[in-house]
mmCIF file of C-alpha atoms and ligand atoms in Angstrom:
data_model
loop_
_atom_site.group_PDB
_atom_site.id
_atom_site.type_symbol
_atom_site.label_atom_id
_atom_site.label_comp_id
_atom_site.label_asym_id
_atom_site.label_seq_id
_atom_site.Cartn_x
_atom_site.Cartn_y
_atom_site.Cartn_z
ATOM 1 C CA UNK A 1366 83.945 5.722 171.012
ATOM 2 C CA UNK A 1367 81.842 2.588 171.335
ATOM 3 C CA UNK A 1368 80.807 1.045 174.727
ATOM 4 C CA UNK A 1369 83.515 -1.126 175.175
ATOM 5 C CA UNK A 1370 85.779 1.713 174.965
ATOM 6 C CA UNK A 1371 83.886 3.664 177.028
ATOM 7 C CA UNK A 1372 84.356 0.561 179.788
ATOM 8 C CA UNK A 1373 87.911 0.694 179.175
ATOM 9 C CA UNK A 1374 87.980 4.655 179.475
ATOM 10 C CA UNK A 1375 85.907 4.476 183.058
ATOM 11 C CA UNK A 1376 88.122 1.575 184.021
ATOM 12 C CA UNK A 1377 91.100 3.711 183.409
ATOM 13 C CA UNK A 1378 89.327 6.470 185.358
ATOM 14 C CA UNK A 1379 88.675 4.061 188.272
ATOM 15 C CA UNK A 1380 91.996 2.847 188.344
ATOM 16 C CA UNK A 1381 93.480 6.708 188.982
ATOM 17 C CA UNK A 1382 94.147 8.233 192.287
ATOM 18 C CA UNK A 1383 94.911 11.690 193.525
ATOM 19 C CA UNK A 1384 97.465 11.235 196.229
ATOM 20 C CA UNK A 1385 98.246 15.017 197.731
ATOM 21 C CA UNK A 1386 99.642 16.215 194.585
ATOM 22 C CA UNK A 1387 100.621 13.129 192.599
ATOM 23 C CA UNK A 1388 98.533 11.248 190.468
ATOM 24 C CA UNK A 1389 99.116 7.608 191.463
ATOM 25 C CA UNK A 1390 97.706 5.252 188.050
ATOM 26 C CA UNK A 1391 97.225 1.785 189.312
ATOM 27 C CA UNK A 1392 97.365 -0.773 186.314
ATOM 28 C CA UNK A 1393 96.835 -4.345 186.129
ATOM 29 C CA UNK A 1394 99.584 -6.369 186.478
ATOM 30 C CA UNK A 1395 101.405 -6.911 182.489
ATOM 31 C CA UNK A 1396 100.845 -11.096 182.649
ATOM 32 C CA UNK A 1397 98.302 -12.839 185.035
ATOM 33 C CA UNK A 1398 99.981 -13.510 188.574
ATOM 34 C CA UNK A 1399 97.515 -16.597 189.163
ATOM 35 C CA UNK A 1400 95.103 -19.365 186.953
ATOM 36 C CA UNK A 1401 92.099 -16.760 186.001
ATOM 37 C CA UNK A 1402 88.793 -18.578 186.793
ATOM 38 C CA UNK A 1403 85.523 -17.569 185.078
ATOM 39 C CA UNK A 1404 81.787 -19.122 185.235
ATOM 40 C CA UNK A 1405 78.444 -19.168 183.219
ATOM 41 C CA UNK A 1406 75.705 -21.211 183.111
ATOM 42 C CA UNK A 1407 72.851 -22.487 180.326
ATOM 43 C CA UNK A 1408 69.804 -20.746 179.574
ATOM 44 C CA UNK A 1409 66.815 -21.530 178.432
ATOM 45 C CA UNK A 1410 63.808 -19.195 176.587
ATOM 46 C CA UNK A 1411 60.747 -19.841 178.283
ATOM 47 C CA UNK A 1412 59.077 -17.531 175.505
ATOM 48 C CA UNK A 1413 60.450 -14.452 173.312
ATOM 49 C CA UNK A 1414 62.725 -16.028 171.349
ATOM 50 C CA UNK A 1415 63.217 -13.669 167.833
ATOM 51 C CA UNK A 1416 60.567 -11.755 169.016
ATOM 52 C CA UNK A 1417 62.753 -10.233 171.394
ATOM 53 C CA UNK A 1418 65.153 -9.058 168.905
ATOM 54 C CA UNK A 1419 62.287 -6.571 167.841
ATOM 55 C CA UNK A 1420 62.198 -5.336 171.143
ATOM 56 C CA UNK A 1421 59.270 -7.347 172.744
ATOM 57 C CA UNK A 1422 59.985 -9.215 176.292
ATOM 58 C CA UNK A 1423 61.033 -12.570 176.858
ATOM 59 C CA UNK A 1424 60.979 -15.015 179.562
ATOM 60 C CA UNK A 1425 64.320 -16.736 180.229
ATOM 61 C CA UNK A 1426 65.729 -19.595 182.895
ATOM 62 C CA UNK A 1427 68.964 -19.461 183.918
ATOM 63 C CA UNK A 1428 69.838 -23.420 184.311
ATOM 64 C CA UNK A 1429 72.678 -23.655 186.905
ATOM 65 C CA UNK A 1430 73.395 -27.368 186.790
ATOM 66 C CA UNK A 1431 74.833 -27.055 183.151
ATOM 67 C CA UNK A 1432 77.875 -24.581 184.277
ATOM 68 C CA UNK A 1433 80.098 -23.347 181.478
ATOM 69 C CA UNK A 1434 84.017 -22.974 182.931
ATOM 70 C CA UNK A 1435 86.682 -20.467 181.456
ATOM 71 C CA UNK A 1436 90.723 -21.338 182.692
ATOM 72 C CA UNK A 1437 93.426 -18.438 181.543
ATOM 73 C CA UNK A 1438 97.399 -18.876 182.417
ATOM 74 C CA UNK A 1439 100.386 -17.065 180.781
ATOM 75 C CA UNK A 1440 101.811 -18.650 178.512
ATOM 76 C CA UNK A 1441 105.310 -17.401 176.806
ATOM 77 C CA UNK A 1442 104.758 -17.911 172.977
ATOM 78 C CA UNK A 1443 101.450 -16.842 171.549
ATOM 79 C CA UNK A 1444 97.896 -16.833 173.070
ATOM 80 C CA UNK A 1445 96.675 -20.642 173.157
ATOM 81 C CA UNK A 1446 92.633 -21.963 172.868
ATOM 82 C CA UNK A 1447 91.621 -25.285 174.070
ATOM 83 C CA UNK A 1448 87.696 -25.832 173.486
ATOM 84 C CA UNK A 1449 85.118 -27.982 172.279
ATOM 85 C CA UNK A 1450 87.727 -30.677 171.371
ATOM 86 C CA UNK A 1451 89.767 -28.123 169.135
ATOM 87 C CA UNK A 1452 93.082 -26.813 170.500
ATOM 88 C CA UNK A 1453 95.875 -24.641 168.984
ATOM 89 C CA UNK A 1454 97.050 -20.754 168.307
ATOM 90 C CA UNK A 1455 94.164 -18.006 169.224
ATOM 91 C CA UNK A 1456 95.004 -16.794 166.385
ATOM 92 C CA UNK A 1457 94.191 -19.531 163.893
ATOM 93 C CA UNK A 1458 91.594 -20.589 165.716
ATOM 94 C CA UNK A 1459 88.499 -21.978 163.197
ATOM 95 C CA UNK A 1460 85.269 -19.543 162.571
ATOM 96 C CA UNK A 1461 83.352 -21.211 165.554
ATOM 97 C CA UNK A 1462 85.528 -19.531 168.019
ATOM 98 C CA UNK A 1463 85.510 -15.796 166.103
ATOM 99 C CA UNK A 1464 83.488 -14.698 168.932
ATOM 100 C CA UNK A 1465 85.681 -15.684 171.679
ATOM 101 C CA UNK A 1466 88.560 -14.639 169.803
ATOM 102 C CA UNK A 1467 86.757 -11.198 170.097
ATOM 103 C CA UNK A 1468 85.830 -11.660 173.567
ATOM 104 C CA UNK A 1469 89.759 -11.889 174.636
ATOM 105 C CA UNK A 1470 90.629 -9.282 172.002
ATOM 106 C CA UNK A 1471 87.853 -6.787 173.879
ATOM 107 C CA UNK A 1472 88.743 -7.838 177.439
ATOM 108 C CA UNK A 1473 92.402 -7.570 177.049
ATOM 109 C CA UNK A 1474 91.760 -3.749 175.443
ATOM 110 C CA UNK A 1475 89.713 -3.082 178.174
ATOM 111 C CA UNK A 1476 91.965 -3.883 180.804
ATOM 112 C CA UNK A 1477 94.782 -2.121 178.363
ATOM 113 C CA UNK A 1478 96.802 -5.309 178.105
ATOM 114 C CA UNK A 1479 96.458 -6.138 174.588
ATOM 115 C CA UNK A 1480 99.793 -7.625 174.116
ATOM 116 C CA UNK A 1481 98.685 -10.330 176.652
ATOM 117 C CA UNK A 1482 100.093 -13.828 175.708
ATOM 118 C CA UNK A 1483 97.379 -16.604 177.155
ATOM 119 C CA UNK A 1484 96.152 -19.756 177.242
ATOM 120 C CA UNK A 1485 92.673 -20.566 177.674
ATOM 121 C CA UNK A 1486 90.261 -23.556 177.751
ATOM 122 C CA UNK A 1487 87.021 -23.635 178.348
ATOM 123 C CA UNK A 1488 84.800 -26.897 179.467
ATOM 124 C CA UNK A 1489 80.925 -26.664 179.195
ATOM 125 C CA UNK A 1490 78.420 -29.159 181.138
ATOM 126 C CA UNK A 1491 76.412 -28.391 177.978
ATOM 127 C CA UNK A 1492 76.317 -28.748 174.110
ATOM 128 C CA UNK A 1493 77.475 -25.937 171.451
ATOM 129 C CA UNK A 1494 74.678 -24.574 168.623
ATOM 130 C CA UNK A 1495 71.774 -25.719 170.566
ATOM 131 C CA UNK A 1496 69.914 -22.843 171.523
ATOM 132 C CA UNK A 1497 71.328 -22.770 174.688
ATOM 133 C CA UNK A 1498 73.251 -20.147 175.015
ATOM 134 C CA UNK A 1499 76.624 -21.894 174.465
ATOM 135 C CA UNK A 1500 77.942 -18.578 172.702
ATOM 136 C CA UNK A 1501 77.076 -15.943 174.918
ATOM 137 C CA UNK A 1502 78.366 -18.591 178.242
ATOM 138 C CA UNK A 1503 81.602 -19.472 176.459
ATOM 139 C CA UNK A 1504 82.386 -15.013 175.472
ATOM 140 C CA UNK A 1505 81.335 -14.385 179.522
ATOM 141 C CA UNK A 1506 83.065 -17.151 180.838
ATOM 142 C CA UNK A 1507 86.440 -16.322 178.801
ATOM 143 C CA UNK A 1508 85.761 -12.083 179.379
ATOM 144 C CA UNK A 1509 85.514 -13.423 183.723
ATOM 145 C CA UNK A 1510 88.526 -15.718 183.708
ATOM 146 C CA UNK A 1511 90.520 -13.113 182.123
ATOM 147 C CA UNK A 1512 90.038 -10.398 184.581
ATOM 148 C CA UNK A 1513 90.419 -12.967 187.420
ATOM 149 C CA UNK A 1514 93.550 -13.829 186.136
ATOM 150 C CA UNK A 1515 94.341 -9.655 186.276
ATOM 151 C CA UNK A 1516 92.707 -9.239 189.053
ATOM 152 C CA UNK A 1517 90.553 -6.478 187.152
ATOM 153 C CA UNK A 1518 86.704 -5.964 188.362
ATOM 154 C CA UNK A 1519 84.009 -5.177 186.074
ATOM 155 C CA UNK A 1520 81.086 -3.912 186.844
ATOM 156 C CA UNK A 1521 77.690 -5.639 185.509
ATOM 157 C CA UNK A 1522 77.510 -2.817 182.723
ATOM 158 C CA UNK A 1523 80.958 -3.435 181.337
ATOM 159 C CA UNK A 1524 80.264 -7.711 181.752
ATOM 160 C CA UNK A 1525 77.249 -7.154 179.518
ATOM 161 C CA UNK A 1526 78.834 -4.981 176.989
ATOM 162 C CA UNK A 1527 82.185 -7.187 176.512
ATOM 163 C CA UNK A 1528 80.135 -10.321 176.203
ATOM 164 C CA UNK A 1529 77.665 -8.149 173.654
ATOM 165 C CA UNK A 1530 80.489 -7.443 172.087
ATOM 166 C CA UNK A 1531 81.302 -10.935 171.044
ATOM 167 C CA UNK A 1532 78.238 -12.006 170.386
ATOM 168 C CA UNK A 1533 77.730 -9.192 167.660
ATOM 169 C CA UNK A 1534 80.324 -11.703 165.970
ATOM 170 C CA UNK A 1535 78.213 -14.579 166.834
ATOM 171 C CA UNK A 1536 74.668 -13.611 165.946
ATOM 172 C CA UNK A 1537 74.984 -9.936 164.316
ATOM 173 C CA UNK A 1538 72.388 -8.193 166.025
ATOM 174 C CA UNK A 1539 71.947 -9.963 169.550
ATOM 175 C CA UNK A 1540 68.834 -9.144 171.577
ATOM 176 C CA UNK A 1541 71.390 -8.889 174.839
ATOM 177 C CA UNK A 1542 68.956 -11.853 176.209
ATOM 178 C CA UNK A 1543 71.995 -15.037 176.464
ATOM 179 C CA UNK A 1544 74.929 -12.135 177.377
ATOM 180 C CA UNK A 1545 72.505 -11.433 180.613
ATOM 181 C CA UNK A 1546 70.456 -14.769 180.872
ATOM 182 C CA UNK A 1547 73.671 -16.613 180.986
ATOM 183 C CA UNK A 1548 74.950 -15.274 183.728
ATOM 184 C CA UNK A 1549 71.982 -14.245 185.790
ATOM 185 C CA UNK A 1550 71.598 -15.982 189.054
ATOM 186 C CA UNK A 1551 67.372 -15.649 188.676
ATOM 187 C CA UNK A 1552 64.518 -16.098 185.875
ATOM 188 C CA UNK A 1553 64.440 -12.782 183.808
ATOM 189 C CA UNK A 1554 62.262 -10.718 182.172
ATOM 190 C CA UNK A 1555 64.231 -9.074 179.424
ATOM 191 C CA UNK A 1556 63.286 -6.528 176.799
ATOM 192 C CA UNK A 1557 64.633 -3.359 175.309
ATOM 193 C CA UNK A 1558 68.536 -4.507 177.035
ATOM 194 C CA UNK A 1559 66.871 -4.641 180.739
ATOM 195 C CA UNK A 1560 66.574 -6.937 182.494
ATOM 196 C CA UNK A 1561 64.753 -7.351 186.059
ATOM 197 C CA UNK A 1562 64.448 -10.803 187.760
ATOM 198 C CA UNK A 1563 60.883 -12.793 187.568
ATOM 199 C CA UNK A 1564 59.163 -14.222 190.572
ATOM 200 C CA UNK A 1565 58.616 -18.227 189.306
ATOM 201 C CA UNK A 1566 55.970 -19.849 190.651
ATOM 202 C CA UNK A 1567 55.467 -22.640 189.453
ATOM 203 C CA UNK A 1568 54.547 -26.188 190.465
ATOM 204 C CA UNK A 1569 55.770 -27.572 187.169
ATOM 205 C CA UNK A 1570 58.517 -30.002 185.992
ATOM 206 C CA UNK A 1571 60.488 -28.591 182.779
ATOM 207 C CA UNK A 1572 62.241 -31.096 180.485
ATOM 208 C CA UNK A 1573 64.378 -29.908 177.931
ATOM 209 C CA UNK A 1574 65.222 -31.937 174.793
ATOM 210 C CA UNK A 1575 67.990 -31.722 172.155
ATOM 211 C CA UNK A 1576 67.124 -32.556 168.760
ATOM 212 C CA UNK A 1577 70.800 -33.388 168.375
ATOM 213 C CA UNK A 1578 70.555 -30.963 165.036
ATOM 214 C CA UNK A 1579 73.252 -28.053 164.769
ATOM 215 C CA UNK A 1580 71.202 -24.862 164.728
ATOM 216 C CA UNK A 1581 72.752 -21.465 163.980
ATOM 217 C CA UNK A 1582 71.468 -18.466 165.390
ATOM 218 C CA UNK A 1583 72.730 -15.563 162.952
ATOM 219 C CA UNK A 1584 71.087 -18.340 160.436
ATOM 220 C CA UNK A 1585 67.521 -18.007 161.899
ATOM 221 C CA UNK A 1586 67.677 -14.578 162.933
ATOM 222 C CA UNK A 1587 68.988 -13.540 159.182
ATOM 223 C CA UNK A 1588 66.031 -15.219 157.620
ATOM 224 C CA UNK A 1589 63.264 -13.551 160.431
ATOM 225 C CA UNK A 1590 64.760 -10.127 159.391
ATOM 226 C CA UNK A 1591 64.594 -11.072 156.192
ATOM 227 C CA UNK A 1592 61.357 -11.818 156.111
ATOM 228 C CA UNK A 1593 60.469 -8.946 158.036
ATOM 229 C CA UNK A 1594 61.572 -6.353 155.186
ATOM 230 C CA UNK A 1595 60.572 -8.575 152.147
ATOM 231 C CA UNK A 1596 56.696 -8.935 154.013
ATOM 232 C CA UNK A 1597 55.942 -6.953 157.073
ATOM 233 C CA UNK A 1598 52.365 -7.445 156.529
ATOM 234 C CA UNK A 1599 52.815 -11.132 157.416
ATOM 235 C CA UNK A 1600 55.635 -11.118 159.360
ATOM 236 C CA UNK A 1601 54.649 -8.177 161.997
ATOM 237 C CA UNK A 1602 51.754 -9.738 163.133
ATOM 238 C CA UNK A 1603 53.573 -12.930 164.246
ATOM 239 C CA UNK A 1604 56.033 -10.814 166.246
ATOM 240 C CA UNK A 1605 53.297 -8.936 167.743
ATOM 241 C CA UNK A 1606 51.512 -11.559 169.178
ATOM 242 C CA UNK A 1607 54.757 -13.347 170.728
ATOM 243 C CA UNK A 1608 55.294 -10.463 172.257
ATOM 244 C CA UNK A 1609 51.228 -10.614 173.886
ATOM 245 C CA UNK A 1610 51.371 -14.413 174.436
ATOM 246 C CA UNK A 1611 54.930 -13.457 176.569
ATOM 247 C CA UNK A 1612 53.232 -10.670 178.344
ATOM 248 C CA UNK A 1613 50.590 -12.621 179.265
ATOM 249 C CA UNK A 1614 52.820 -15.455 180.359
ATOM 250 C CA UNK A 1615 54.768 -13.294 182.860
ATOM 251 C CA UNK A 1616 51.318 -13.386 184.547
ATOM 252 C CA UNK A 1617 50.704 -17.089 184.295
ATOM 253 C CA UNK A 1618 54.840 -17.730 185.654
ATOM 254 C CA UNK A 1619 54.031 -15.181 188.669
ATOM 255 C CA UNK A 1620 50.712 -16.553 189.572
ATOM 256 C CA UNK A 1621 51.422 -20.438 189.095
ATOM 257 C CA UNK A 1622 49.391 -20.575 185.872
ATOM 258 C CA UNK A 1623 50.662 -24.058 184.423
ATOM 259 C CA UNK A 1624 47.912 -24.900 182.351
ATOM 260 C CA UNK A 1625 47.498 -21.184 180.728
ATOM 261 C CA UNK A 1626 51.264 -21.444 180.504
ATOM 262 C CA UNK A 1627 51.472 -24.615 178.622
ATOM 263 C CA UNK A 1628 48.709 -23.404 176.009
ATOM 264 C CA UNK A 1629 50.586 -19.944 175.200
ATOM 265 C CA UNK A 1630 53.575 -22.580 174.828
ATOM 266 C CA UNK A 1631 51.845 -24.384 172.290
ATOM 267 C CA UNK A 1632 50.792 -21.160 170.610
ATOM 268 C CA UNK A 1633 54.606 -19.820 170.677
ATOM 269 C CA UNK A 1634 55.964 -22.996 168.898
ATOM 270 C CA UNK A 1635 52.837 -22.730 166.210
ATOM 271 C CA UNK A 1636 53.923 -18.783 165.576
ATOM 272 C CA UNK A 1637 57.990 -19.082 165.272
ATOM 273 C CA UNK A 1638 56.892 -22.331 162.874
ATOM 274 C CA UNK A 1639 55.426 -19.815 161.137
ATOM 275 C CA UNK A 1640 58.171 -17.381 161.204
ATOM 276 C CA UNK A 1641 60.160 -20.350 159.535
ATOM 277 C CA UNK A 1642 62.326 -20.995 162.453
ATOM 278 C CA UNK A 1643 61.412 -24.667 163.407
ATOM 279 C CA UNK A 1644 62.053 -27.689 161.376
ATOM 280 C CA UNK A 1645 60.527 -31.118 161.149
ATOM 281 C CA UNK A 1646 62.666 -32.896 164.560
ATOM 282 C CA UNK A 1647 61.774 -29.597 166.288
ATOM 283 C CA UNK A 1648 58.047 -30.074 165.494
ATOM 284 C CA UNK A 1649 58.096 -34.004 166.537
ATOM 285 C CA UNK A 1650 59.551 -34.184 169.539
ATOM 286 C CA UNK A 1651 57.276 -31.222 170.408
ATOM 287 C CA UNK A 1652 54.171 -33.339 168.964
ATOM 288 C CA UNK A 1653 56.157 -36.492 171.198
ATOM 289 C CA UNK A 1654 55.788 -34.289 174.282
ATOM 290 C CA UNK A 1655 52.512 -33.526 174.144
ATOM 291 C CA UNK A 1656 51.242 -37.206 173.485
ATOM 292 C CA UNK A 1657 53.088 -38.318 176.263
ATOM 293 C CA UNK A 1658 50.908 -35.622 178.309
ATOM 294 C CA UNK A 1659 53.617 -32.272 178.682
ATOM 295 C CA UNK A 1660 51.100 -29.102 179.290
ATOM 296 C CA UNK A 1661 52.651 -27.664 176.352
ATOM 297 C CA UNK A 1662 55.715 -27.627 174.682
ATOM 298 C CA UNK A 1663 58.181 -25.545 172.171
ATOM 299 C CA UNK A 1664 61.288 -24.856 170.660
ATOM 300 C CA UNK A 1665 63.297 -22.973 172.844
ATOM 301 C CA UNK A 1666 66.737 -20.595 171.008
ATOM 302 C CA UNK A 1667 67.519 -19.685 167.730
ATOM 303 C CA UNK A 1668 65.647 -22.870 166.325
ATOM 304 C CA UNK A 1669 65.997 -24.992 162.778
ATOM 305 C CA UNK A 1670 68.118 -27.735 165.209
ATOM 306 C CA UNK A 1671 69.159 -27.210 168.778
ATOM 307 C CA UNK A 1672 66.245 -27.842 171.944
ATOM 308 C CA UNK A 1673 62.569 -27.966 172.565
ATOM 309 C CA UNK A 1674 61.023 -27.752 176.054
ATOM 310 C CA UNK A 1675 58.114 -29.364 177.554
ATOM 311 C CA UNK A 1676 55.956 -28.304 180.648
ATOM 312 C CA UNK A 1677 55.524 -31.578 182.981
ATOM 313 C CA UNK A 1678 52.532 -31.247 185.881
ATOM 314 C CA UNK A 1679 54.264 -33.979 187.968
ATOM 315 C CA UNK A 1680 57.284 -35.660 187.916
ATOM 316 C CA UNK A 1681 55.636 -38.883 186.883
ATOM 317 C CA UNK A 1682 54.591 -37.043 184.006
ATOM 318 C CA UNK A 1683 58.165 -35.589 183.377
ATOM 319 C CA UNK A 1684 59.343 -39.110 183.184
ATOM 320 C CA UNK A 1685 56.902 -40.394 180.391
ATOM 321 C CA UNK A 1686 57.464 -37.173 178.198
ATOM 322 C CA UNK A 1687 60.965 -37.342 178.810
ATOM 323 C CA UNK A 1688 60.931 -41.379 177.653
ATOM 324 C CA UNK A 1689 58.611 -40.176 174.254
ATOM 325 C CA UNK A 1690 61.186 -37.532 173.597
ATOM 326 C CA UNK A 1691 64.127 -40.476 173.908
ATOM 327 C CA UNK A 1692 61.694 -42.190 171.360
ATOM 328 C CA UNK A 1693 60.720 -39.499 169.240
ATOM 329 C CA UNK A 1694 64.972 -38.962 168.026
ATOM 330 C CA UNK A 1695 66.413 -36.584 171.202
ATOM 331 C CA UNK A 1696 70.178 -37.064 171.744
ATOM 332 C CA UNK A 1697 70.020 -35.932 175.088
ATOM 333 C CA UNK A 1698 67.511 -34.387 177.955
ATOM 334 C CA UNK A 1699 67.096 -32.911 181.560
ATOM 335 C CA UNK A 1700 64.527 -32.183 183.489
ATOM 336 C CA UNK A 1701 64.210 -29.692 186.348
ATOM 337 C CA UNK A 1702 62.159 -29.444 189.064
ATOM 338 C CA UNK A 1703 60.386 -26.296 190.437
ATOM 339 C CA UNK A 1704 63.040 -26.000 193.124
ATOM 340 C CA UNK A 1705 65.322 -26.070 190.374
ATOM 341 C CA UNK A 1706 64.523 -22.775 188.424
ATOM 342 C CA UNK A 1707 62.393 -21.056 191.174
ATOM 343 C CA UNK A 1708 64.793 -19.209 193.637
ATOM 344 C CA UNK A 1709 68.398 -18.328 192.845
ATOM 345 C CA UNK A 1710 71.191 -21.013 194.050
HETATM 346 O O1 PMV B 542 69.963 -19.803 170.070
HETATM 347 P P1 PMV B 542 70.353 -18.965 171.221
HETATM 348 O O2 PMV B 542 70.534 -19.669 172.475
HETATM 349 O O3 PMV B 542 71.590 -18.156 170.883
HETATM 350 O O4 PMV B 542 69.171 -17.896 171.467
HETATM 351 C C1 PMV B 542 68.943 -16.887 170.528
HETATM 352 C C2 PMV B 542 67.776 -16.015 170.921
HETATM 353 C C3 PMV B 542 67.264 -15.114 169.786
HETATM 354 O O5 PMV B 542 66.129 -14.423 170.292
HETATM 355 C C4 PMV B 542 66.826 -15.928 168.580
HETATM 356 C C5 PMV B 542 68.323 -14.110 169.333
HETATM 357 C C6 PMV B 542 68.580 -12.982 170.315
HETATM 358 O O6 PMV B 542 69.559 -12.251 170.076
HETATM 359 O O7 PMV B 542 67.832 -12.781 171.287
#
């Protein structure tokens, strides 16, 4: 039985009652009985990126102004997916949705309505293949809307395995970092599957940039393994010292460190270039950020496309790296605050 099925199992334990002698089984309703409502948010990796996978920590922002928003309603002929400008059958959905395909496929098993006919569109604040957690928001903001619509609760356990469970589709071997990051309402600290919520404090402006370059996770993360077994020699000690320079940077986040902070940035980008995981608009508009001043800067995701970030130490400053990175090729960019990451909306 795998962990999904377990859910399902404790679900259907939770849903059964011993009334005097009669067992009473309470079941979701067989179709929705209202529109099913379900919301995630961006993320971004402050530092652990692929390293993580290996079972080091990482550093991640949960970035609440860029919400992603699942809708389900019955529908009477078959299930119905309206995303990312593509609509039409579930069923024939194209290969960039195979992972919320599985994400209604595991939900509906695990509220033992398989048979469910729906129709479901989802609407993100943010852009797909970016390294910003598009995948992981769009599975947990489908798997929430649909037991809204049932009126099913999950606990945080079952959340994280149903939205694990369609990311195995999208990455292969996901860290667990975007299922949790993506709907955390506080910075993490994530390694090994745990998560506990970091303490930011930091008096630092964060601008994120998008190279406007597709990027594809299982991509990058295929080649690190890769890599890994062809040359662990080489490849080890990279991983190893993300894993320090994150460590170290929990420190620097806790204790308002910017400077340290932006030089273990700096570090991180040089060490997944190594790895092979940046490419040569990641490595500009990093080199455009720190010209323009930023206390450090790196790619931020899967890499090879999708975001970099930059550390700001005013917001003066955030405005002239944010004006290179417009310069230097990025499609798009937004800059936070302190308030704006620090303490949970
Ligand atoms: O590119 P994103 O947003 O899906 O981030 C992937 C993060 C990796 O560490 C590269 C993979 C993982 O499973 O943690």
């Amino acid at each position: 039985m795998d962990r999904a099925e377990s859910a399902l199992s404790r679900l259907r334990t939770a849903c059964s009652a011993e009334k005097g002698q009669e067992t009473v089984q309470a079941s979701p309703p067989l179709a929705p009985t209202h529109v099913g409502v379900g919301r995630t948010v961006a993320k971004i990796i402050l530092f652990g990126e692929h390293s993580v996978v290996y079972g080091y920590p990482a550093i991640a922002l949960p970035l609440r102004n860029l919400r992603m928003t699942a809708r389900v309603t019955p529908t009477p002929g078959p299930s119905m997916l309206a995303s990312l400008g593509w609509s039409g059958p579930l069923d024939q959905a194209p290969d960039r949705f195979s992972s919320i395909v599985r994400a209604v496929e595991a939900t509906l098993d695990f509220i033992g309505r398989p048979d469910a006919h729906l129709s479901i569109t989802t609407l993100s604040d943010f852009p797909a293949e970016r390294g910003l957690g598009s995948s992981a928001a769009a599975a947990g903001a489908v798997i929430r809307a649909i037991l809204d619509a049932f009126d099913v609760e999950a606990d945080a356990e079952d959340l994280f395995e149903l939205t694990q469970t369609a990311e195995r589709v999208a990455h292969g071997h996901p860290s667990g970092l975007d299922a949790t990051a993506t709907s955390s309402a506080t910075p993490i600290h994530f390694q090994s599957g745990q998560a506990t919520p970091v303490q930011v404090n930091l008096a630092t402006w964060i601008v994120v940039a998008d190279s406007g370059v597709h990027g594809s996770t299982r991509e990058t993360v295929g080649h690190v393994r890769e890599q890994h077994e062809r040359s662990p020699e080489t490849t080890r000690p990279l991983l190893e010292r993300l894993g320090e320079i994150t460590q170290q940077a929990i420190a620097d986040v806790q204790l308002g460190d910017v400077q340290g902070l932006g030089r273990k940035m700096n570090e991180a980008h040089a060490l997944l270039a190594q790895l092979g995981v940046s490419d040569d608009h990641l490595d500009a508009l990093t080199e455009a950020a720190r010209a323009a001043g930023a206390v450090g800067a790196k790619l931020t995701g899967g890499g090879r496309g999708g975001c970099v970030i930059a550390l700001a130490d005013s917001a003066a400053s955030a405005a002239r790296i944010t004006e290179a990175l417009g310069a230097a090729g990025a499609t798009g960019t937004w800059v936070y605050a302190p308030h704006a990451y620090e303490v949970a909306a």
